[in-house]
Amino acid sequence: MWLAAGESLGHIGGPLSHVYFPVTATIALVAQADEVAGLQITLIGREGIFASPVMSGATVSPLNARVRSSGWAWRLGTDVFQAELTRSTRLRGIVDLYFHVLLSEAFRASACARFHGVQARLARWLLTMADGVGSHALPLKAQVMADMLGVRRAVVTLAMTRLERRGLIRYSPGLVSIVDLQALGDNACSCYRWSHQLRQTMLRREAELQPVGAED
């Protein structure tokens, strides 16, 4: 199914009737401080699944889940998904590994927001989104990026201008293009490299749980 940017897939305390497997879309999980202020704690792309509450048997969301960039995703009813988790030990193992990644990133998010600068965090999330959609052209508005970082729009505009002047990105209304991937990585906070390594480790362990031709 098609997911539109800005679409809400789950509210804190709200019911969850489906889990989502992004293909070209990305889904942001946001911790809310109040009715206005929030902070993006992790981003789910083509490597993952939005189902964290369902994995523990819950049917309500502990976070706000919002489509960050438009694209396609697979959708499955929570009852069907929970039945498959019970049936397949391999699926349960894969999902548990990914849930560990999301929890680890959530724990680190507050420290990242406290100790790392806006420009470095912006570079981190741009790289993370590029990984999630498999493209260097990211359909993002300035206000969306401000929401990602939990800062005012003017602050993120200044950070984008600095990155653009250094030849790392190009920005036009509604679109960010990564020009120099390696240099942008050098400007990202250490959380990007930490998270990237964590996700790569998870993918390797997933492969170990799925030997070719194996059956449950």
PDB file of C-alpha atoms in Angstrom:
ATOM      1  CA  MET A   1       0.000   0.000   0.000  1.00  0.00           C
ATOM      2  CA  TRP A   2       1.015   3.620  -0.485  1.00  0.00           C
ATOM      3  CA  LEU A   3       1.938   5.652   2.602  1.00  0.00           C
ATOM      4  CA  ALA A   4       1.788   9.445   2.363  1.00  0.00           C
ATOM      5  CA  ALA A   5       4.305  11.691   4.097  1.00  0.00           C
ATOM      6  CA  GLY A   6       2.892  12.994   7.374  1.00  0.00           C
ATOM      7  CA  GLU A   7       0.362  10.164   7.691  1.00  0.00           C
ATOM      8  CA  SER A   8      -0.091   8.904  11.242  1.00  0.00           C
ATOM      9  CA  LEU A   9       0.161   5.143  11.745  1.00  0.00           C
ATOM     10  CA  GLY A  10      -0.118   5.131  15.519  1.00  0.00           C
ATOM     11  CA  HIS A  11      -0.729   7.476  18.436  1.00  0.00           C
ATOM     12  CA  ILE A  12       0.511   7.079  21.992  1.00  0.00           C
ATOM     13  CA  GLY A  13      -2.074   4.929  23.754  1.00  0.00           C
ATOM     14  CA  GLY A  14      -3.971   4.407  20.513  1.00  0.00           C
ATOM     15  CA  PRO A  15      -4.935   1.010  19.062  1.00  0.00           C
ATOM     16  CA  LEU A  16      -2.798  -0.778  16.488  1.00  0.00           C
ATOM     17  CA  SER A  17      -4.652  -2.898  13.962  1.00  0.00           C
ATOM     18  CA  HIS A  18      -1.782  -3.433  11.490  1.00  0.00           C
ATOM     19  CA  VAL A  19       1.974  -3.840  11.277  1.00  0.00           C
ATOM     20  CA  TYR A  20       3.915  -2.239   8.417  1.00  0.00           C
ATOM     21  CA  PHE A  21       6.898  -3.382   6.369  1.00  0.00           C
ATOM     22  CA  PRO A  22       8.299  -0.327   4.524  1.00  0.00           C
ATOM     23  CA  VAL A  23       9.587  -0.878   0.999  1.00  0.00           C
ATOM     24  CA  THR A  24      10.305   2.661  -0.204  1.00  0.00           C
ATOM     25  CA  ALA A  25       8.624   4.637   2.613  1.00  0.00           C
ATOM     26  CA  THR A  26      10.170   5.532   5.970  1.00  0.00           C
ATOM     27  CA  ILE A  27       8.383   5.608   9.321  1.00  0.00           C
ATOM     28  CA  ALA A  28       9.556   7.776  12.214  1.00  0.00           C
ATOM     29  CA  LEU A  29       8.945   6.821  15.828  1.00  0.00           C
ATOM     30  CA  VAL A  30       8.534   9.972  17.900  1.00  0.00           C
ATOM     31  CA  ALA A  31       8.630  10.406  21.670  1.00  0.00           C
ATOM     32  CA  GLN A  32       6.283  13.182  22.683  1.00  0.00           C
ATOM     33  CA  ALA A  33       7.192  15.610  25.484  1.00  0.00           C
ATOM     34  CA  ASP A  34       3.849  17.411  25.322  1.00  0.00           C
ATOM     35  CA  GLU A  35       1.130  18.134  22.764  1.00  0.00           C
ATOM     36  CA  VAL A  36       3.562  20.132  20.621  1.00  0.00           C
ATOM     37  CA  ALA A  37       7.158  19.108  21.320  1.00  0.00           C
ATOM     38  CA  GLY A  38       8.460  15.748  20.189  1.00  0.00           C
ATOM     39  CA  LEU A  39      11.739  14.048  19.294  1.00  0.00           C
ATOM     40  CA  GLN A  40      12.399  11.458  16.601  1.00  0.00           C
ATOM     41  CA  ILE A  41      14.090   8.526  18.316  1.00  0.00           C
ATOM     42  CA  THR A  42      14.476   6.135  15.392  1.00  0.00           C
ATOM     43  CA  LEU A  43      13.604   5.688  11.735  1.00  0.00           C
ATOM     44  CA  ILE A  44      12.243   2.541  10.121  1.00  0.00           C
ATOM     45  CA  GLY A  45      13.037   1.936   6.462  1.00  0.00           C
ATOM     46  CA  ARG A  46      13.279  -0.998   4.091  1.00  0.00           C
ATOM     47  CA  GLU A  47      15.339  -2.988   6.624  1.00  0.00           C
ATOM     48  CA  GLY A  48      12.646  -3.007   9.281  1.00  0.00           C
ATOM     49  CA  ILE A  49       9.099  -3.257  10.502  1.00  0.00           C
ATOM     50  CA  PHE A  50       6.750  -1.083  12.521  1.00  0.00           C
ATOM     51  CA  ALA A  51       5.369  -3.555  15.019  1.00  0.00           C
ATOM     52  CA  SER A  52       7.259  -2.945  18.258  1.00  0.00           C
ATOM     53  CA  PRO A  53       4.224  -2.918  20.594  1.00  0.00           C
ATOM     54  CA  VAL A  54       2.678  -5.936  18.905  1.00  0.00           C
ATOM     55  CA  MET A  55       5.872  -7.943  19.388  1.00  0.00           C
ATOM     56  CA  SER A  56       5.345  -7.885  23.139  1.00  0.00           C
ATOM     57  CA  GLY A  57       1.676  -8.774  22.834  1.00  0.00           C
ATOM     58  CA  ALA A  58       0.404  -5.197  23.282  1.00  0.00           C
ATOM     59  CA  THR A  59      -2.207  -3.653  20.998  1.00  0.00           C
ATOM     60  CA  VAL A  60      -1.557   0.030  21.742  1.00  0.00           C
ATOM     61  CA  SER A  61       1.336   2.232  20.700  1.00  0.00           C
ATOM     62  CA  PRO A  62       3.839   3.642  23.251  1.00  0.00           C
ATOM     63  CA  LEU A  63       5.042   6.190  20.671  1.00  0.00           C
ATOM     64  CA  ASN A  64       3.742   8.287  17.834  1.00  0.00           C
ATOM     65  CA  ALA A  65       4.452   6.690  14.471  1.00  0.00           C
ATOM     66  CA  ARG A  66       4.438   9.002  11.466  1.00  0.00           C
ATOM     67  CA  VAL A  67       5.318   8.444   7.831  1.00  0.00           C
ATOM     68  CA  ARG A  68       8.454  10.520   7.282  1.00  0.00           C
ATOM     69  CA  SER A  69       8.800  10.027   3.522  1.00  0.00           C
ATOM     70  CA  SER A  70       6.136   8.799   1.122  1.00  0.00           C
ATOM     71  CA  GLY A  71       6.437   5.379  -0.457  1.00  0.00           C
ATOM     72  CA  TRP A  72       5.219   1.821  -0.589  1.00  0.00           C
ATOM     73  CA  ALA A  73       4.874  -0.593   2.299  1.00  0.00           C
ATOM     74  CA  TRP A  74       3.373  -3.987   3.002  1.00  0.00           C
ATOM     75  CA  ARG A  75       0.648  -4.100   5.655  1.00  0.00           C
ATOM     76  CA  LEU A  76      -0.485  -7.062   7.742  1.00  0.00           C
ATOM     77  CA  GLY A  77      -3.191  -7.413  10.383  1.00  0.00           C
ATOM     78  CA  THR A  78      -1.841  -7.637  13.933  1.00  0.00           C
ATOM     79  CA  ASP A  79      -3.783 -10.840  14.629  1.00  0.00           C
ATOM     80  CA  VAL A  80      -2.217 -12.575  11.614  1.00  0.00           C
ATOM     81  CA  PHE A  81       1.232 -11.277  12.534  1.00  0.00           C
ATOM     82  CA  GLN A  82       0.966 -12.450  16.144  1.00  0.00           C
ATOM     83  CA  ALA A  83      -0.158 -15.892  14.950  1.00  0.00           C
ATOM     84  CA  GLU A  84       2.913 -16.110  12.700  1.00  0.00           C
ATOM     85  CA  LEU A  85       5.188 -15.056  15.562  1.00  0.00           C
ATOM     86  CA  THR A  86       3.806 -17.944  17.606  1.00  0.00           C
ATOM     87  CA  ARG A  87       4.163 -20.399  14.744  1.00  0.00           C
ATOM     88  CA  SER A  88       7.633 -19.504  13.459  1.00  0.00           C
ATOM     89  CA  THR A  89      10.625 -19.495  15.778  1.00  0.00           C
ATOM     90  CA  ARG A  90      12.811 -18.045  12.999  1.00  0.00           C
ATOM     91  CA  LEU A  91      10.443 -15.108  12.477  1.00  0.00           C
ATOM     92  CA  ARG A  92      10.307 -14.522  16.223  1.00  0.00           C
ATOM     93  CA  GLY A  93      14.095 -14.496  16.381  1.00  0.00           C
ATOM     94  CA  ILE A  94      14.383 -11.987  13.523  1.00  0.00           C
ATOM     95  CA  VAL A  95      11.758  -9.700  15.034  1.00  0.00           C
ATOM     96  CA  ASP A  96      13.402  -9.864  18.469  1.00  0.00           C
ATOM     97  CA  LEU A  97      16.727  -8.799  16.931  1.00  0.00           C
ATOM     98  CA  TYR A  98      15.120  -5.815  15.247  1.00  0.00           C
ATOM     99  CA  PHE A  99      13.233  -4.868  18.401  1.00  0.00           C
ATOM    100  CA  HIS A 100      16.594  -4.813  20.213  1.00  0.00           C
ATOM    101  CA  VAL A 101      17.931  -2.370  17.591  1.00  0.00           C
ATOM    102  CA  LEU A 102      14.952  -0.029  18.020  1.00  0.00           C
ATOM    103  CA  LEU A 103      15.228  -0.084  21.803  1.00  0.00           C
ATOM    104  CA  SER A 104      18.971   0.593  21.654  1.00  0.00           C
ATOM    105  CA  GLU A 105      18.439   3.557  19.339  1.00  0.00           C
ATOM    106  CA  ALA A 106      15.677   4.897  21.555  1.00  0.00           C
ATOM    107  CA  PHE A 107      17.950   4.757  24.615  1.00  0.00           C
ATOM    108  CA  ARG A 108      20.660   6.669  22.758  1.00  0.00           C
ATOM    109  CA  ALA A 109      18.335   9.312  21.306  1.00  0.00           C
ATOM    110  CA  SER A 110      18.144  11.488  24.412  1.00  0.00           C
ATOM    111  CA  ALA A 111      21.930  11.587  24.802  1.00  0.00           C
ATOM    112  CA  CYS A 112      22.307  12.432  21.109  1.00  0.00           C
ATOM    113  CA  ALA A 113      19.849  15.328  21.406  1.00  0.00           C
ATOM    114  CA  ARG A 114      21.594  16.613  24.530  1.00  0.00           C
ATOM    115  CA  PHE A 115      25.254  16.421  23.491  1.00  0.00           C
ATOM    116  CA  HIS A 116      25.378  16.591  19.678  1.00  0.00           C
ATOM    117  CA  GLY A 117      24.871  19.721  17.602  1.00  0.00           C
ATOM    118  CA  VAL A 118      21.979  20.297  15.206  1.00  0.00           C
ATOM    119  CA  GLN A 119      24.130  20.150  12.071  1.00  0.00           C
ATOM    120  CA  ALA A 120      25.693  16.823  13.078  1.00  0.00           C
ATOM    121  CA  ARG A 121      22.292  15.352  13.981  1.00  0.00           C
ATOM    122  CA  LEU A 122      20.797  16.587  10.717  1.00  0.00           C
ATOM    123  CA  ALA A 123      23.580  14.861   8.781  1.00  0.00           C
ATOM    124  CA  ARG A 124      22.906  11.706  10.781  1.00  0.00           C
ATOM    125  CA  TRP A 125      19.197  11.589   9.995  1.00  0.00           C
ATOM    126  CA  LEU A 126      19.724  12.404   6.303  1.00  0.00           C
ATOM    127  CA  LEU A 127      22.139   9.487   6.018  1.00  0.00           C
ATOM    128  CA  THR A 128      19.799   7.218   7.971  1.00  0.00           C
ATOM    129  CA  MET A 129      16.907   8.120   5.677  1.00  0.00           C
ATOM    130  CA  ALA A 130      19.052   7.548   2.582  1.00  0.00           C
ATOM    131  CA  ASP A 131      19.865   4.071   3.912  1.00  0.00           C
ATOM    132  CA  GLY A 132      16.192   3.443   4.637  1.00  0.00           C
ATOM    133  CA  VAL A 133      14.900   4.313   1.154  1.00  0.00           C
ATOM    134  CA  GLY A 134      17.959   3.377  -0.897  1.00  0.00           C
ATOM    135  CA  SER A 135      18.214   6.809  -2.522  1.00  0.00           C
ATOM    136  CA  HIS A 136      20.227  10.009  -2.152  1.00  0.00           C
ATOM    137  CA  ALA A 137      17.241  12.143  -3.176  1.00  0.00           C
ATOM    138  CA  LEU A 138      15.056  12.691  -0.113  1.00  0.00           C
ATOM    139  CA  PRO A 139      11.621  14.338  -0.309  1.00  0.00           C
ATOM    140  CA  LEU A 140      11.863  16.494   2.811  1.00  0.00           C
ATOM    141  CA  LYS A 141      10.551  19.921   3.732  1.00  0.00           C
ATOM    142  CA  ALA A 142      12.379  22.195   6.156  1.00  0.00           C
ATOM    143  CA  GLN A 143       9.587  21.936   8.732  1.00  0.00           C
ATOM    144  CA  VAL A 144       9.685  18.138   8.593  1.00  0.00           C
ATOM    145  CA  MET A 145      13.426  18.199   9.283  1.00  0.00           C
ATOM    146  CA  ALA A 146      12.845  20.610  12.160  1.00  0.00           C
ATOM    147  CA  ASP A 147      10.307  18.155  13.581  1.00  0.00           C
ATOM    148  CA  MET A 148      12.838  15.321  13.181  1.00  0.00           C
ATOM    149  CA  LEU A 149      15.349  17.206  15.298  1.00  0.00           C
ATOM    150  CA  GLY A 150      12.971  18.840  17.765  1.00  0.00           C
ATOM    151  CA  VAL A 151      14.160  22.366  16.870  1.00  0.00           C
ATOM    152  CA  ARG A 152      12.743  25.513  15.284  1.00  0.00           C
ATOM    153  CA  ARG A 153      12.583  25.676  11.493  1.00  0.00           C
ATOM    154  CA  ALA A 154      15.024  28.615  11.394  1.00  0.00           C
ATOM    155  CA  VAL A 155      17.631  26.509  13.194  1.00  0.00           C
ATOM    156  CA  VAL A 156      17.421  23.623  10.748  1.00  0.00           C
ATOM    157  CA  THR A 157      17.422  26.020   7.784  1.00  0.00           C
ATOM    158  CA  LEU A 158      20.722  27.451   9.003  1.00  0.00           C
ATOM    159  CA  ALA A 159      22.194  23.953   9.392  1.00  0.00           C
ATOM    160  CA  MET A 160      21.093  23.002   5.869  1.00  0.00           C
ATOM    161  CA  THR A 161      22.590  26.189   4.453  1.00  0.00           C
ATOM    162  CA  ARG A 162      25.950  25.374   6.016  1.00  0.00           C
ATOM    163  CA  LEU A 163      25.919  21.822   4.655  1.00  0.00           C
ATOM    164  CA  GLU A 164      24.939  23.108   1.221  1.00  0.00           C
ATOM    165  CA  ARG A 165      27.690  25.735   1.166  1.00  0.00           C
ATOM    166  CA  ARG A 166      30.218  22.986   1.870  1.00  0.00           C
ATOM    167  CA  GLY A 167      28.934  21.025  -1.110  1.00  0.00           C
ATOM    168  CA  LEU A 168      27.534  18.137   0.919  1.00  0.00           C
ATOM    169  CA  ILE A 169      23.865  18.507  -0.009  1.00  0.00           C
ATOM    170  CA  ARG A 170      21.591  20.416  -2.368  1.00  0.00           C
ATOM    171  CA  TYR A 171      18.267  21.723  -1.138  1.00  0.00           C
ATOM    172  CA  SER A 172      15.254  22.885  -3.072  1.00  0.00           C
ATOM    173  CA  PRO A 173      11.779  23.263  -1.556  1.00  0.00           C
ATOM    174  CA  GLY A 174      10.632  19.780  -0.624  1.00  0.00           C
ATOM    175  CA  LEU A 175      13.784  17.929  -1.729  1.00  0.00           C
ATOM    176  CA  VAL A 176      17.202  17.273  -0.186  1.00  0.00           C
ATOM    177  CA  SER A 177      19.838  15.660  -2.414  1.00  0.00           C
ATOM    178  CA  ILE A 178      22.994  14.187  -0.893  1.00  0.00           C
ATOM    179  CA  VAL A 179      25.924  15.255  -3.073  1.00  0.00           C
ATOM    180  CA  ASP A 180      28.927  13.936  -1.123  1.00  0.00           C
ATOM    181  CA  LEU A 181      28.001  10.865   0.887  1.00  0.00           C
ATOM    182  CA  GLN A 182      31.395  10.338   2.486  1.00  0.00           C
ATOM    183  CA  ALA A 183      31.822  13.961   3.524  1.00  0.00           C
ATOM    184  CA  LEU A 184      28.309  14.050   4.949  1.00  0.00           C
ATOM    185  CA  GLY A 185      29.198  10.955   6.954  1.00  0.00           C
ATOM    186  CA  ASP A 186      32.282  12.733   8.278  1.00  0.00           C
ATOM    187  CA  ASN A 187      30.030  15.585   9.450  1.00  0.00           C
ATOM    188  CA  ALA A 188      27.429  13.333  11.074  1.00  0.00           C
ATOM    189  CA  CYS A 189      27.475  12.692  14.799  1.00  0.00           C
ATOM    190  CA  SER A 190      28.910   9.410  16.026  1.00  0.00           C
ATOM    191  CA  CYS A 191      25.374   8.063  16.505  1.00  0.00           C
ATOM    192  CA  TYR A 192      25.077   7.433  12.765  1.00  0.00           C
ATOM    193  CA  ARG A 193      28.120   5.149  12.640  1.00  0.00           C
ATOM    194  CA  TRP A 194      27.064   3.458  15.884  1.00  0.00           C
ATOM    195  CA  SER A 195      23.521   2.855  14.602  1.00  0.00           C
ATOM    196  CA  HIS A 196      24.728   1.753  11.155  1.00  0.00           C
ATOM    197  CA  GLN A 197      27.044  -0.822  12.718  1.00  0.00           C
ATOM    198  CA  LEU A 198      24.284  -2.018  15.051  1.00  0.00           C
ATOM    199  CA  ARG A 199      21.896  -2.537  12.130  1.00  0.00           C
ATOM    200  CA  GLN A 200      24.552  -4.327  10.079  1.00  0.00           C
ATOM    201  CA  THR A 201      25.189  -6.652  13.007  1.00  0.00           C
ATOM    202  CA  MET A 202      21.457  -7.313  13.257  1.00  0.00           C
ATOM    203  CA  LEU A 203      21.262  -8.154   9.535  1.00  0.00           C
ATOM    204  CA  ARG A 204      24.174 -10.608   9.829  1.00  0.00           C
ATOM    205  CA  ARG A 205      22.502 -12.328  12.757  1.00  0.00           C
ATOM    206  CA  GLU A 206      19.246 -12.453  10.802  1.00  0.00           C
ATOM    207  CA  ALA A 207      21.066 -14.288   8.025  1.00  0.00           C
ATOM    208  CA  GLU A 208      22.354 -16.822  10.548  1.00  0.00           C
ATOM    209  CA  LEU A 209      18.757 -17.484  11.614  1.00  0.00           C
ATOM    210  CA  GLN A 210      17.685 -18.161   8.030  1.00  0.00           C
ATOM    211  CA  PRO A 211      19.828 -20.949   6.537  1.00  0.00           C
ATOM    212  CA  VAL A 212      18.939 -21.685   2.921  1.00  0.00           C
ATOM    213  CA  GLY A 213      16.365 -24.423   2.667  1.00  0.00           C
ATOM    214  CA  ALA A 214      15.717 -24.520   6.413  1.00  0.00           C
ATOM    215  CA  GLU A 215      12.218 -25.177   7.683  1.00  0.00           C
ATOM    216  CA  ASP A 216      10.557 -24.463  11.043  1.00  0.00           C
TER     217      ASP A 216
END
